[in-house]
Structure formats: C-alpha cells, structure tokens
Short mmCIF file of C-alpha atoms and ligand atoms in Angstrom, two decimals:
data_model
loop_
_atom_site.label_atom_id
_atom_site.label_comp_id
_atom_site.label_asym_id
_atom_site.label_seq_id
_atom_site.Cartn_x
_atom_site.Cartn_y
_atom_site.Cartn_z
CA UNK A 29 17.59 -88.94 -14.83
CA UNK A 30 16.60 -91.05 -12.36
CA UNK A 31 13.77 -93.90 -13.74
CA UNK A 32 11.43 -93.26 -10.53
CA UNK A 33 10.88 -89.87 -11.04
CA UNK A 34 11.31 -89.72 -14.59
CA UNK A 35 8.12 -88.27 -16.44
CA UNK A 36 7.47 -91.80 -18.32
CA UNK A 37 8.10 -93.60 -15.27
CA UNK A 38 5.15 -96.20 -14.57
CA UNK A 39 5.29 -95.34 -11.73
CA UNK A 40 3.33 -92.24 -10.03
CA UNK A 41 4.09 -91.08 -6.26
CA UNK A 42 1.01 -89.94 -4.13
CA UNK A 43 0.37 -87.52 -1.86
CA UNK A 44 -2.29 -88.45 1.40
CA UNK A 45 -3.72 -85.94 3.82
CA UNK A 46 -5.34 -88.71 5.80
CA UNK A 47 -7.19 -86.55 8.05
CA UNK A 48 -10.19 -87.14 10.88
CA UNK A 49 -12.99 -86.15 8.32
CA UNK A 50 -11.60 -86.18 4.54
CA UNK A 51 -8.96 -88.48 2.99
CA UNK A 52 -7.45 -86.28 0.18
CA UNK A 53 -4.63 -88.55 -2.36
CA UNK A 54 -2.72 -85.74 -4.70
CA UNK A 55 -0.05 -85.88 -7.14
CA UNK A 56 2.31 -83.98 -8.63
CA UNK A 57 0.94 -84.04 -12.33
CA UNK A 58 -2.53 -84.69 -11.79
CA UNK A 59 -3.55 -82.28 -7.86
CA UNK A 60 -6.13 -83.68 -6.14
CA UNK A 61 -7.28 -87.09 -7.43
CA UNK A 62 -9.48 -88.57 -4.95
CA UNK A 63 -11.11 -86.20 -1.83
CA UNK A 64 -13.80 -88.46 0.06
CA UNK A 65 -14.87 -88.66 3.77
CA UNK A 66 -12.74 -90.99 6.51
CA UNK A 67 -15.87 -93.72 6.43
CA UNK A 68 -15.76 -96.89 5.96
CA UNK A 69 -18.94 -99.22 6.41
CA UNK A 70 -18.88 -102.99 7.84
CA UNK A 71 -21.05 -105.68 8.79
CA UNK A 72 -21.23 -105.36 12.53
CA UNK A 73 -19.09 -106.85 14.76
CA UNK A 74 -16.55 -107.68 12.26
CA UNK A 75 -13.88 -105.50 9.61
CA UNK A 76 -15.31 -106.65 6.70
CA UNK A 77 -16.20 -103.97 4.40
CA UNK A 78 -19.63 -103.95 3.15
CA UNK A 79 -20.39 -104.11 -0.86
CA UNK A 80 -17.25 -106.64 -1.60
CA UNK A 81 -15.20 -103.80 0.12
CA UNK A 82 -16.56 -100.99 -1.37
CA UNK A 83 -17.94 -99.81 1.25
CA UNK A 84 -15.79 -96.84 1.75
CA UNK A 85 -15.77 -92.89 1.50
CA UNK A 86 -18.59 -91.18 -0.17
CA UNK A 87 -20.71 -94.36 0.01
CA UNK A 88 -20.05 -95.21 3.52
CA UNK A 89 -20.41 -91.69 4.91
CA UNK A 90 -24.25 -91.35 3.49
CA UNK A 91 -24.58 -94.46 5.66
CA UNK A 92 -23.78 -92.43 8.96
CA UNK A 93 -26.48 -92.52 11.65
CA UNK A 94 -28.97 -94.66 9.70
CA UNK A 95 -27.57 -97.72 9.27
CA UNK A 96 -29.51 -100.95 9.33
CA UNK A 97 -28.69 -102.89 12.72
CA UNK A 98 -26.30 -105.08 10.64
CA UNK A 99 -24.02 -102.67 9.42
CA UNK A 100 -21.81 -100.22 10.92
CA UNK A 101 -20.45 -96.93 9.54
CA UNK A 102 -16.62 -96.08 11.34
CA UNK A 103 -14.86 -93.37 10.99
CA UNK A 104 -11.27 -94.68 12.05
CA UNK A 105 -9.55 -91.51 12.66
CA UNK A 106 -10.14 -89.57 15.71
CA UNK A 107 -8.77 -86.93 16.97
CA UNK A 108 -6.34 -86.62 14.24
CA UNK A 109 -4.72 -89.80 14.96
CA UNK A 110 -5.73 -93.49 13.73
CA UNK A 111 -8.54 -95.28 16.24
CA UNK A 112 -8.77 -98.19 14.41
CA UNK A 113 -5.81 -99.60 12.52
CA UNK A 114 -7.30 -102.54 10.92
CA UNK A 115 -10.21 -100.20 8.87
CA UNK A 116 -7.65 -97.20 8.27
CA UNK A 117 -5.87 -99.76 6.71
CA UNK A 118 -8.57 -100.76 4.60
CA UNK A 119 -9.23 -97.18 4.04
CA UNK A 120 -5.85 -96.90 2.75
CA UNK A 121 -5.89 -99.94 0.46
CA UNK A 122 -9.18 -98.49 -1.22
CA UNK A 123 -8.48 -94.81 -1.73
CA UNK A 124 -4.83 -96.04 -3.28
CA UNK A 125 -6.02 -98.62 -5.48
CA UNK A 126 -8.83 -95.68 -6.62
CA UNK A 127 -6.23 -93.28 -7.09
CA UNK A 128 -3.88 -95.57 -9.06
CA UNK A 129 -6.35 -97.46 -11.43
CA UNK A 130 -5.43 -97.93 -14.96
CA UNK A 131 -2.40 -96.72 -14.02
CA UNK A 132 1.09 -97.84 -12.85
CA UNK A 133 1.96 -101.48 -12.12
CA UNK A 134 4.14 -100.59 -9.53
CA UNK A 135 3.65 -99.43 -6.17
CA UNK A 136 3.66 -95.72 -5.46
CA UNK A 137 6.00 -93.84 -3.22
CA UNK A 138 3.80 -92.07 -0.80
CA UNK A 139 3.59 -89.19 0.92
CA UNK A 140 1.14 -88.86 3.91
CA UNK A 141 0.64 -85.93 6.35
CA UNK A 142 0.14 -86.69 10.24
CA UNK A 143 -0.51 -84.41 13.08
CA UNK A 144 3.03 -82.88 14.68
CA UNK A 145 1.53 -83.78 17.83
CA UNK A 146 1.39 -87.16 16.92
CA UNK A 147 4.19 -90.05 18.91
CA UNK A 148 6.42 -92.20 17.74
CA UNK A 149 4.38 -95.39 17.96
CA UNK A 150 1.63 -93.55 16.21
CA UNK A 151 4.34 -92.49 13.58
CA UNK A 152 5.31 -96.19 12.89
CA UNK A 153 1.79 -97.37 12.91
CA UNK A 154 1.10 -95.02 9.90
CA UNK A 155 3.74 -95.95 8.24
CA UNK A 156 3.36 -99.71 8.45
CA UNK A 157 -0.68 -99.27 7.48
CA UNK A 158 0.31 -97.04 4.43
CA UNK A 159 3.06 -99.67 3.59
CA UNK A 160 0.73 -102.86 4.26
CA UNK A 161 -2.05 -100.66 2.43
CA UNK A 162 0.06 -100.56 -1.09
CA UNK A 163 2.67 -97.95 -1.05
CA UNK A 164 6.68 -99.15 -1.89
CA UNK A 165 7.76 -96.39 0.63
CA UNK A 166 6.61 -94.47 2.77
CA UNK A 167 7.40 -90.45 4.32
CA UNK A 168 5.81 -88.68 6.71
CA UNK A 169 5.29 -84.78 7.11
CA UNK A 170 4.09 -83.03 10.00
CA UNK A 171 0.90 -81.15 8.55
CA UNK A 172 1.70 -77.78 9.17
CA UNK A 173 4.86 -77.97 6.95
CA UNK A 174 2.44 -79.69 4.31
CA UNK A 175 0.17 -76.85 4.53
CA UNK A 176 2.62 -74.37 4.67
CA UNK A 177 3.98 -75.64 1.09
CA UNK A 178 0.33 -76.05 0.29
CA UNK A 179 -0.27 -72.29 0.30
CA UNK A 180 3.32 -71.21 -1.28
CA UNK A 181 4.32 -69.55 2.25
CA UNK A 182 8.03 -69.43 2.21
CA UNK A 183 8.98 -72.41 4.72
CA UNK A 184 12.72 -72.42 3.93
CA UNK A 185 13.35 -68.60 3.87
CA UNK A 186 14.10 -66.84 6.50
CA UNK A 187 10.83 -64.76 6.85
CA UNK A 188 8.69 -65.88 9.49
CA UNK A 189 5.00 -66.84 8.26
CA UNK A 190 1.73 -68.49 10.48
CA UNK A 191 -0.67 -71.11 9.32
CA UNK A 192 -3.35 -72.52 11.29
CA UNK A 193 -5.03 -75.72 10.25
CA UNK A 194 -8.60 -76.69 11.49
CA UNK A 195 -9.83 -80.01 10.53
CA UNK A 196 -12.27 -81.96 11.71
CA UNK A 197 -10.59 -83.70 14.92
CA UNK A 198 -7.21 -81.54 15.30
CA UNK A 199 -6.43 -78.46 15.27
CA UNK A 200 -2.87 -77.43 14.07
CA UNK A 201 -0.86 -74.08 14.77
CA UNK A 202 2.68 -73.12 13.45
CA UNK A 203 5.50 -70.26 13.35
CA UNK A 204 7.63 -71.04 10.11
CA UNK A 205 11.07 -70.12 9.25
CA UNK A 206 13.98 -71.65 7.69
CA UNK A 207 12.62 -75.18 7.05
CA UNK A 208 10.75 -75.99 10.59
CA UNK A 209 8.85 -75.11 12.66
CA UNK A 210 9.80 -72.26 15.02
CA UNK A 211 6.67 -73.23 17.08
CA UNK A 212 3.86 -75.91 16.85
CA UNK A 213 1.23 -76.62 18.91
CA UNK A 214 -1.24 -79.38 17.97
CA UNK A 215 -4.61 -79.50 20.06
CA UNK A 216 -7.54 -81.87 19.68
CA UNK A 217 -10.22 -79.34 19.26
CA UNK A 218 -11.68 -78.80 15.30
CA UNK A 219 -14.74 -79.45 13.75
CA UNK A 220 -15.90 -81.89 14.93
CA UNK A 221 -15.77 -80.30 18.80
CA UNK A 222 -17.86 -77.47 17.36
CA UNK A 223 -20.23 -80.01 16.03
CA UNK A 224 -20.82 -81.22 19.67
CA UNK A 225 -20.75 -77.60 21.29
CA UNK A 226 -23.59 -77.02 18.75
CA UNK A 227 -25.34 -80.07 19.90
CA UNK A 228 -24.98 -79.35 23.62
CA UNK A 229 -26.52 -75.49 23.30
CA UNK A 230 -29.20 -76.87 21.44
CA UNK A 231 -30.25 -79.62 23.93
CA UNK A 232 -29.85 -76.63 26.66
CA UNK A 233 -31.71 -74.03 25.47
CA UNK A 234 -34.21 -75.83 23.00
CA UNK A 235 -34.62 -79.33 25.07
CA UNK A 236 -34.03 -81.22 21.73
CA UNK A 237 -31.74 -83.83 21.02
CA UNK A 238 -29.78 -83.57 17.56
CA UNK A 239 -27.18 -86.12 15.90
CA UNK A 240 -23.75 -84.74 14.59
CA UNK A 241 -25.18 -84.94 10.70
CA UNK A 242 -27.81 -82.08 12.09
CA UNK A 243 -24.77 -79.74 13.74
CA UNK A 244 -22.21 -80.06 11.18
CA UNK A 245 -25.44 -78.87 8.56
CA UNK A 246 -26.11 -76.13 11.25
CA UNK A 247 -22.49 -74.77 11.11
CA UNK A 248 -22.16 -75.04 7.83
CA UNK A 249 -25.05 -73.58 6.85
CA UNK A 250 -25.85 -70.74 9.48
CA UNK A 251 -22.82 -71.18 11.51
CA UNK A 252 -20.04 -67.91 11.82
CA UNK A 253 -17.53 -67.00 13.93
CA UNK A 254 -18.02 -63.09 13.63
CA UNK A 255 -21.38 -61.23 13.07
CA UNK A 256 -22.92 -61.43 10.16
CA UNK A 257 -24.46 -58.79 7.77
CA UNK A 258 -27.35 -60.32 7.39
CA UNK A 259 -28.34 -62.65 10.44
CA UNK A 260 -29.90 -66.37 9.31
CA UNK A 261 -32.28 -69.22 10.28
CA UNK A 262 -32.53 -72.51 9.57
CA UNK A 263 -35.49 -75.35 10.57
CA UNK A 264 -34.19 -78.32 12.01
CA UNK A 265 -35.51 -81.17 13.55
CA UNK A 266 -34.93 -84.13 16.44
CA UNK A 267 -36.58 -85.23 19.33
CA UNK A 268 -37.50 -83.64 22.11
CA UNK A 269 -35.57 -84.40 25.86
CA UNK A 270 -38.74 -83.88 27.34
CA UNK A 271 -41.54 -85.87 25.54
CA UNK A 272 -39.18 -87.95 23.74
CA UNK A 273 -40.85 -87.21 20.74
CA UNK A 274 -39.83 -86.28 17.28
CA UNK A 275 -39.62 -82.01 17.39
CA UNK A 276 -38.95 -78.94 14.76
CA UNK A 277 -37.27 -75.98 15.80
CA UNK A 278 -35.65 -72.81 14.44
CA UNK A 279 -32.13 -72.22 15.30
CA UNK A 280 -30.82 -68.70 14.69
CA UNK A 281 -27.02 -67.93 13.47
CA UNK A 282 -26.79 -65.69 16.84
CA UNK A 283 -27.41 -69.21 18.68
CA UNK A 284 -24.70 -71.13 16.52
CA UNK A 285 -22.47 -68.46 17.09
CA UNK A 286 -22.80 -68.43 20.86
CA UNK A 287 -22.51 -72.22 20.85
CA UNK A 288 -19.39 -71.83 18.89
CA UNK A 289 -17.48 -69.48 21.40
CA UNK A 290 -16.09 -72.31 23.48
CA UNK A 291 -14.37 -74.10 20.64
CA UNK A 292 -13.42 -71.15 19.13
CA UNK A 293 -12.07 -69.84 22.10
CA UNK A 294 -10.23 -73.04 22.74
CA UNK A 295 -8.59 -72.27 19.48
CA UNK A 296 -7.83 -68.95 19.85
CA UNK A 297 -5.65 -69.64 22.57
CA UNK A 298 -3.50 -71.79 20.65
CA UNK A 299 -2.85 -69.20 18.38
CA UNK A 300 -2.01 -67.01 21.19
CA UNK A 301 0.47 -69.19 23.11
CA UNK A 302 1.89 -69.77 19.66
CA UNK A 303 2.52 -66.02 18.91
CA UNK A 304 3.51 -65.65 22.79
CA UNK A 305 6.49 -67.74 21.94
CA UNK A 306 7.74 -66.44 18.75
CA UNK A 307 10.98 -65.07 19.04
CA UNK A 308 10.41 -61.02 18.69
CA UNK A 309 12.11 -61.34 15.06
CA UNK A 310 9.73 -63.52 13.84
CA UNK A 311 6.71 -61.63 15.37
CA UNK A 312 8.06 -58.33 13.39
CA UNK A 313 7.30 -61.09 9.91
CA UNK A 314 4.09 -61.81 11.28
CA UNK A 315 3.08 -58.40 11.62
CA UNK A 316 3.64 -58.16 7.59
CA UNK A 317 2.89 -61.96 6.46
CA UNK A 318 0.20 -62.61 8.95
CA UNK A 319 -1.78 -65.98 9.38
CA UNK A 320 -2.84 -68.06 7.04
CA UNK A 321 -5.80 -70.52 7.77
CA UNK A 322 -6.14 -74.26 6.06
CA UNK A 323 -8.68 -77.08 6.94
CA UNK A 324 -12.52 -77.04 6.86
CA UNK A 325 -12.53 -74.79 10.08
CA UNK A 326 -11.65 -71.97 8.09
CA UNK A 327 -14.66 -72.16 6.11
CA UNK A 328 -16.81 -70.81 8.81
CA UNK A 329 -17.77 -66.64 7.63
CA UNK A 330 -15.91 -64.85 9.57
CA UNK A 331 -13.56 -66.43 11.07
CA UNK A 332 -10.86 -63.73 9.58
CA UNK A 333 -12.10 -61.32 11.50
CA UNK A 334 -12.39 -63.37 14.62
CA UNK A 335 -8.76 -63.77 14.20
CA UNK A 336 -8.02 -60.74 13.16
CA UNK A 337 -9.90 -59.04 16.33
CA UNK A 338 -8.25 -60.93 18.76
CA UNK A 339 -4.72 -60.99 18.07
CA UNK A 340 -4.06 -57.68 15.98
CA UNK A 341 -2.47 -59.81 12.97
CA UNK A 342 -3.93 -59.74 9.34
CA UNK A 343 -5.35 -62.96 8.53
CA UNK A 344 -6.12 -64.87 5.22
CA UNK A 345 -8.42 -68.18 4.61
CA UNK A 346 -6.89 -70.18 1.68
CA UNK A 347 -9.26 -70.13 -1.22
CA UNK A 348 -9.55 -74.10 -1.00
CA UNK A 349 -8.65 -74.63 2.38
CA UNK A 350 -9.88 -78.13 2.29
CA UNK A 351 -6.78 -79.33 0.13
CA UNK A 352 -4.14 -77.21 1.36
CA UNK A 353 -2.44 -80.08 3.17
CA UNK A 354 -2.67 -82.59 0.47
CA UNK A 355 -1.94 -79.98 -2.32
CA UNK A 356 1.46 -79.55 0.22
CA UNK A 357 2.30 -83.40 0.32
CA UNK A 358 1.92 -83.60 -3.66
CA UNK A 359 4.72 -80.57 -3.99
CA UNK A 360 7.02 -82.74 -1.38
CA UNK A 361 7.25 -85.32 -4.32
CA UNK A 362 9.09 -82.74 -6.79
CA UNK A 363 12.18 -83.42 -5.02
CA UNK A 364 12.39 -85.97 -1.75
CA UNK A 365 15.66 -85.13 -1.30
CA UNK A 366 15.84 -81.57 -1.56
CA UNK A 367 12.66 -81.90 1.05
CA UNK A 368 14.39 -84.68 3.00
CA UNK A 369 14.49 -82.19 5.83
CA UNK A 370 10.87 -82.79 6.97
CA UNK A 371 10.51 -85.71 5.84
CA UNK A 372 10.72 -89.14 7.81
CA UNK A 373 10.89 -92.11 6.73
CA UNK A 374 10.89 -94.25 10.04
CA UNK A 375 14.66 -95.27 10.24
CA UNK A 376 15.03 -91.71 12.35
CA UNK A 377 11.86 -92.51 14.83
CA UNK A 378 12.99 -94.39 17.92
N1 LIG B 401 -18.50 -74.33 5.45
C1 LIG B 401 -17.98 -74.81 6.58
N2 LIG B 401 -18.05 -74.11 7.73
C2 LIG B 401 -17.54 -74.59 8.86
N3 LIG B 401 -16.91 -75.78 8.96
C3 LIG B 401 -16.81 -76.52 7.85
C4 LIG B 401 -17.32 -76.09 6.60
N4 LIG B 401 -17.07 -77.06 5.68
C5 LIG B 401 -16.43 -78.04 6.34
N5 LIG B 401 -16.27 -77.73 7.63
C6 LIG B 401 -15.67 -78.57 8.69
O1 LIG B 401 -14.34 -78.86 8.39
C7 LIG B 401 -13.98 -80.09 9.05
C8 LIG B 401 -13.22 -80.96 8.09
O2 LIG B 401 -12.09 -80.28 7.67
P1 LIG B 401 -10.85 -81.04 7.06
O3 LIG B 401 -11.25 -81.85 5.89
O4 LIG B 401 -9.78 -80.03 6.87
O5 LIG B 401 -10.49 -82.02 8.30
P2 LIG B 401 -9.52 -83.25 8.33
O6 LIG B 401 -8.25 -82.87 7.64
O7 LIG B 401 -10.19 -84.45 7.83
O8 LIG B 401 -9.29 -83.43 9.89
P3 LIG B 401 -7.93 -83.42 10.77
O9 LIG B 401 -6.97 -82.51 10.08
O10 LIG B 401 -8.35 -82.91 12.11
O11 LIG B 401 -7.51 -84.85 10.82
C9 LIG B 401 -15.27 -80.74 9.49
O12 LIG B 401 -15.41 -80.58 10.90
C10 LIG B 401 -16.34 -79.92 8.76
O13 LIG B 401 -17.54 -79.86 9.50
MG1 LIG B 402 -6.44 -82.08 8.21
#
C-alpha cells in the first residue's frame, strides 16, 4: 500500500473549490472542512492582512462595505479567475493551515477546481499560489468534471448527463460522457451579475442607490426565477439619487424577478448553445438524465422550472449545491491515478 494514501498516513490530501464568492477545502475522510467567503481584509494600500493575518473569510467578509478608511476588504477572485495573486495567496495559506491544524506535519497533496474557461497562464498561476500557499503538489480539475463527480453523475460511462454550475462570478455549462467533456462553455455571468442587475432596476425604477450586501439579501431573500405561489416583499433601504439622502423602500419579488431576466437570460443561452451542440446521441441521454444544477445560482426558487420551461429537459438542483464542486475534488483524491485523466498537474500546460 502506498504510505501517501495509506489510512495512517500523516498525511491528509485536500480538496479546494476556490471559487469567486466561497472557498470550500474537502477531504476524503472528513467532506467539507472549512466553507468561508473569498475575503480577505488589509490595511490599505498594502497586502498585509489585518488581525496578525487573520483577517480572512468569515471575519473579513462582515467587514465588506463598512470598513474604517484604513482597512480594506478584497475579494481576490473575480470573475472566476484570480485578480489578485498576492491576497489569493494569502487566502490559500490561511484556509490550508485552518484545514490542516492539529493535523499532519506534512504538506497535503491538493486538489483545486478552476474554471474550464480558464488559460494556461492562469492555470500555472494557480498552481504556483496553491504550491507557494502550502500544498506538496498540486492538480487541477476543470469544475464541471468536479461537479459532475460531486453529484454521482456518471462522467466515465457512456451515458450522456448535463450540469450547470452558477457561482458567484462564472457561470459553468457541460455535456458529459466518457470521461470529458463533450461540450463546455464557461461564461462570466453568476451571482454576482444578478446582484448588479438587481441594483441597476432598483436605481431605475425606485431612484435609490443600493450596495451589493443589499441585492445579494434581495435575491436571496425575495429573489426567483419562476413565479411564485405566494408573491413577497421585503423593506430595504439606501439613499436616494435624487436628494441624496438616506431612503426606505419596498421591493416586491415581481421586481427582483424582472431585474433578474437579463442575467438569467444570459444564462439560459449557454445552456442552449450547449445542448445545440450535443451530438444527437447524447441529446437522446439528456432527454432521460436531464440537467443537473450546482453553485449558489441554483438556490434561487424556481429556477427548475425556468429551466425546465425553456429548454424541454427535466432539471434537478443538487440538495447542497453550494459544495458540489468541492465535494467532487475530495472524491478525485480516492484514486489520482485512476482520475489522472482530468487531472493536470502543470507538466502538460504549455
Ligand atoms: N438562496 C440563494 N438564492 C440565490 N442565489 C444565492 C443564494 N444563496 C447564494 N446565492 C448566490 O450564489 C453565489 C455563490 O455561489 P458559489 O459559492 O457556488 O460561487 P463560487 O463557487 O464562489 O463562484 P465561482 O464558481 O463563480 O467562482 C453568490 O452570488 C450568492 O449570492
Ligand atoms: Mg464555483
């Protein structure tokens, strides 16, 4: 048996979904060990972490929009892809030492998800943060493979199956058969795009300015993607465009709905081109499997029927979207080399 993956090995090999909005670390024995936001908080105008470097995740992310003119709350990640290399770095360091405490004295093998749409130099930069950050070695997965393993859909049969991932700054779309991808397509519109179609309407139609903390609250608390049963309100407040002045107002889940059509919409026709593509084989699958929807995006009500509506195709939301992806890279670890496959480790990037 080999030592490294024996079970009384000292050492323990971690999964990352290192995403826009959440940084998820998983392993195989343990699932999800750590799930905090992508925020780390500095003292302005340098990359020094705040609280002797423990400024990061759950702390830091409270800290967003309010804080004092001396220190600065970054999210590092955007669009899917890393911003800010020094702080995801950082971020890294943090969530693996958190992850690995008490634990093993030497470093972890890791596994981290990226976006497929993703290039090479990005590729290599992830790799040499993770590596610089604390991991031994280092493989990356495209995320819809993760999430496809994540959710137990059968990514090296032959059977065709769909997943859709919406995070918070990419959204990711992919056909599956036969260990790959049949077709992926990877476009920057997720959460966090819905967050600012939210705060556009609202400055439109209700002259009042709100921050990003206000719209992601809206969506997630009145927000849907498909009518709902009962319809909802919810009193929020920011300053008026006009007077300048702080204002309340009372947005209605038929106004976060239309505010969400344009992302949505955006999204839709991913899935579309996606399915456009298939091979007619696979399409026959999807008729049967349908599509299966990761990420925080799928949290929205309704969005199953949205989907369903528009394209003809059953479609399920995970039960715990959220850690589909990392759930995925933990299973990777069973067996590296059965998965080697979809897994790179940098020598095969040029
Ligand atoms: N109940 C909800 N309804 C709608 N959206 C939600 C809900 N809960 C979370 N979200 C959204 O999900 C997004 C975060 O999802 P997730 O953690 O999957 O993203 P991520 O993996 O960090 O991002 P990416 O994959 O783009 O790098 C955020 O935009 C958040 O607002
Ligand atoms: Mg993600």
């Amino acid at each position: 048996m080999d030592f490294l993956t024996s079970p009384f090995s000292l050492t323990e090999d971690l999964g990352i979904d290192l995403g826009t909005a959440n940084t998820l670390v998983a392993s195989e024995a343990k699932g999800i060990i750590l799930d905090e936001p992508s925020v780390v908080a500095v003292y302005k105008g340098t990359n020094e972490v705040i609280l002797d470097g423990l400024g990061v995740g759950i702390e830091a992310y409270a800290m967003l929009g309010k804080t004092p003119t001396n220190i600065e709350a970054i999210r590092p990640l955007k669009g899917g892809v890393i911003a800010d290399f020094e702080i995801t770095e950082k971020l890294l360091r943090y969530f693996l030492q958190k992850a690995t405490e008490g634990g093993s004295w030497r470093k972890p093998r890791v596994v981290v998800a990226v976006p497929s749409g993703i290039t090479t130099v990005e590729r290599r930069a992830v790799i040499n943060s993770t590596e610089r950050a604390g991991a031994r070695k280092v493989y990356l997965v495209d995320e819809p493979m993760a999430a496809g393993l994540g959710v137990d859909l059968p990514i090296t049969e032959a059977q065709g199956s769909m997943v859709v991932d919406i995070g918070g700054g990419t959204t990711e779309v992919a056909i599956l058969a036969l260990g790959g991808p049949v077709t992926i397509k990877s476009v920057k519109v997720a959460g966090d795009d819905c967050d600012e179609a939210i705060i556009s309407f609202i400055r439109k139609n209700h002259n009042l300015q709100i921050g990003p903390q206000t719209a992601e609250k809206l969506k997630k608390t009145i927000g849907s993607a498909a009518p709902l049963e009962t319809e909802k309100s919810m009193e929020i407040a920011g300053r008026d465009t006009l007077k300048l002045m702080p204002r309340k107002a009372v947005i209605t889940s038929e106004d976060v709905r239309e505010a969400l059509q344009e992302p949505l919409g955006q999204i839709l026709r991913v899935v579309l081109d996606c399915l456009e593509e298939a091979p007619p084989e696979i399409g026959s699958d999807l008729l049967e499997s349908g599509i299966t929807v990761v990420g925080g995006g799928g949290l929205l009500p309704g969005f199953d029927t949205f989907i369903t509506e528009r394209t003809g195709l059953p479609c399920t939301i995970d039960e715990d979207p959220m850690t589909a992806v990392a759930r995925g890279t933990a299973r990777f670890l069973e067996d590296l080399d059965l998965y080697s496959s979809f897994l790179s480790d940098g020598e095969d990037l040029n």
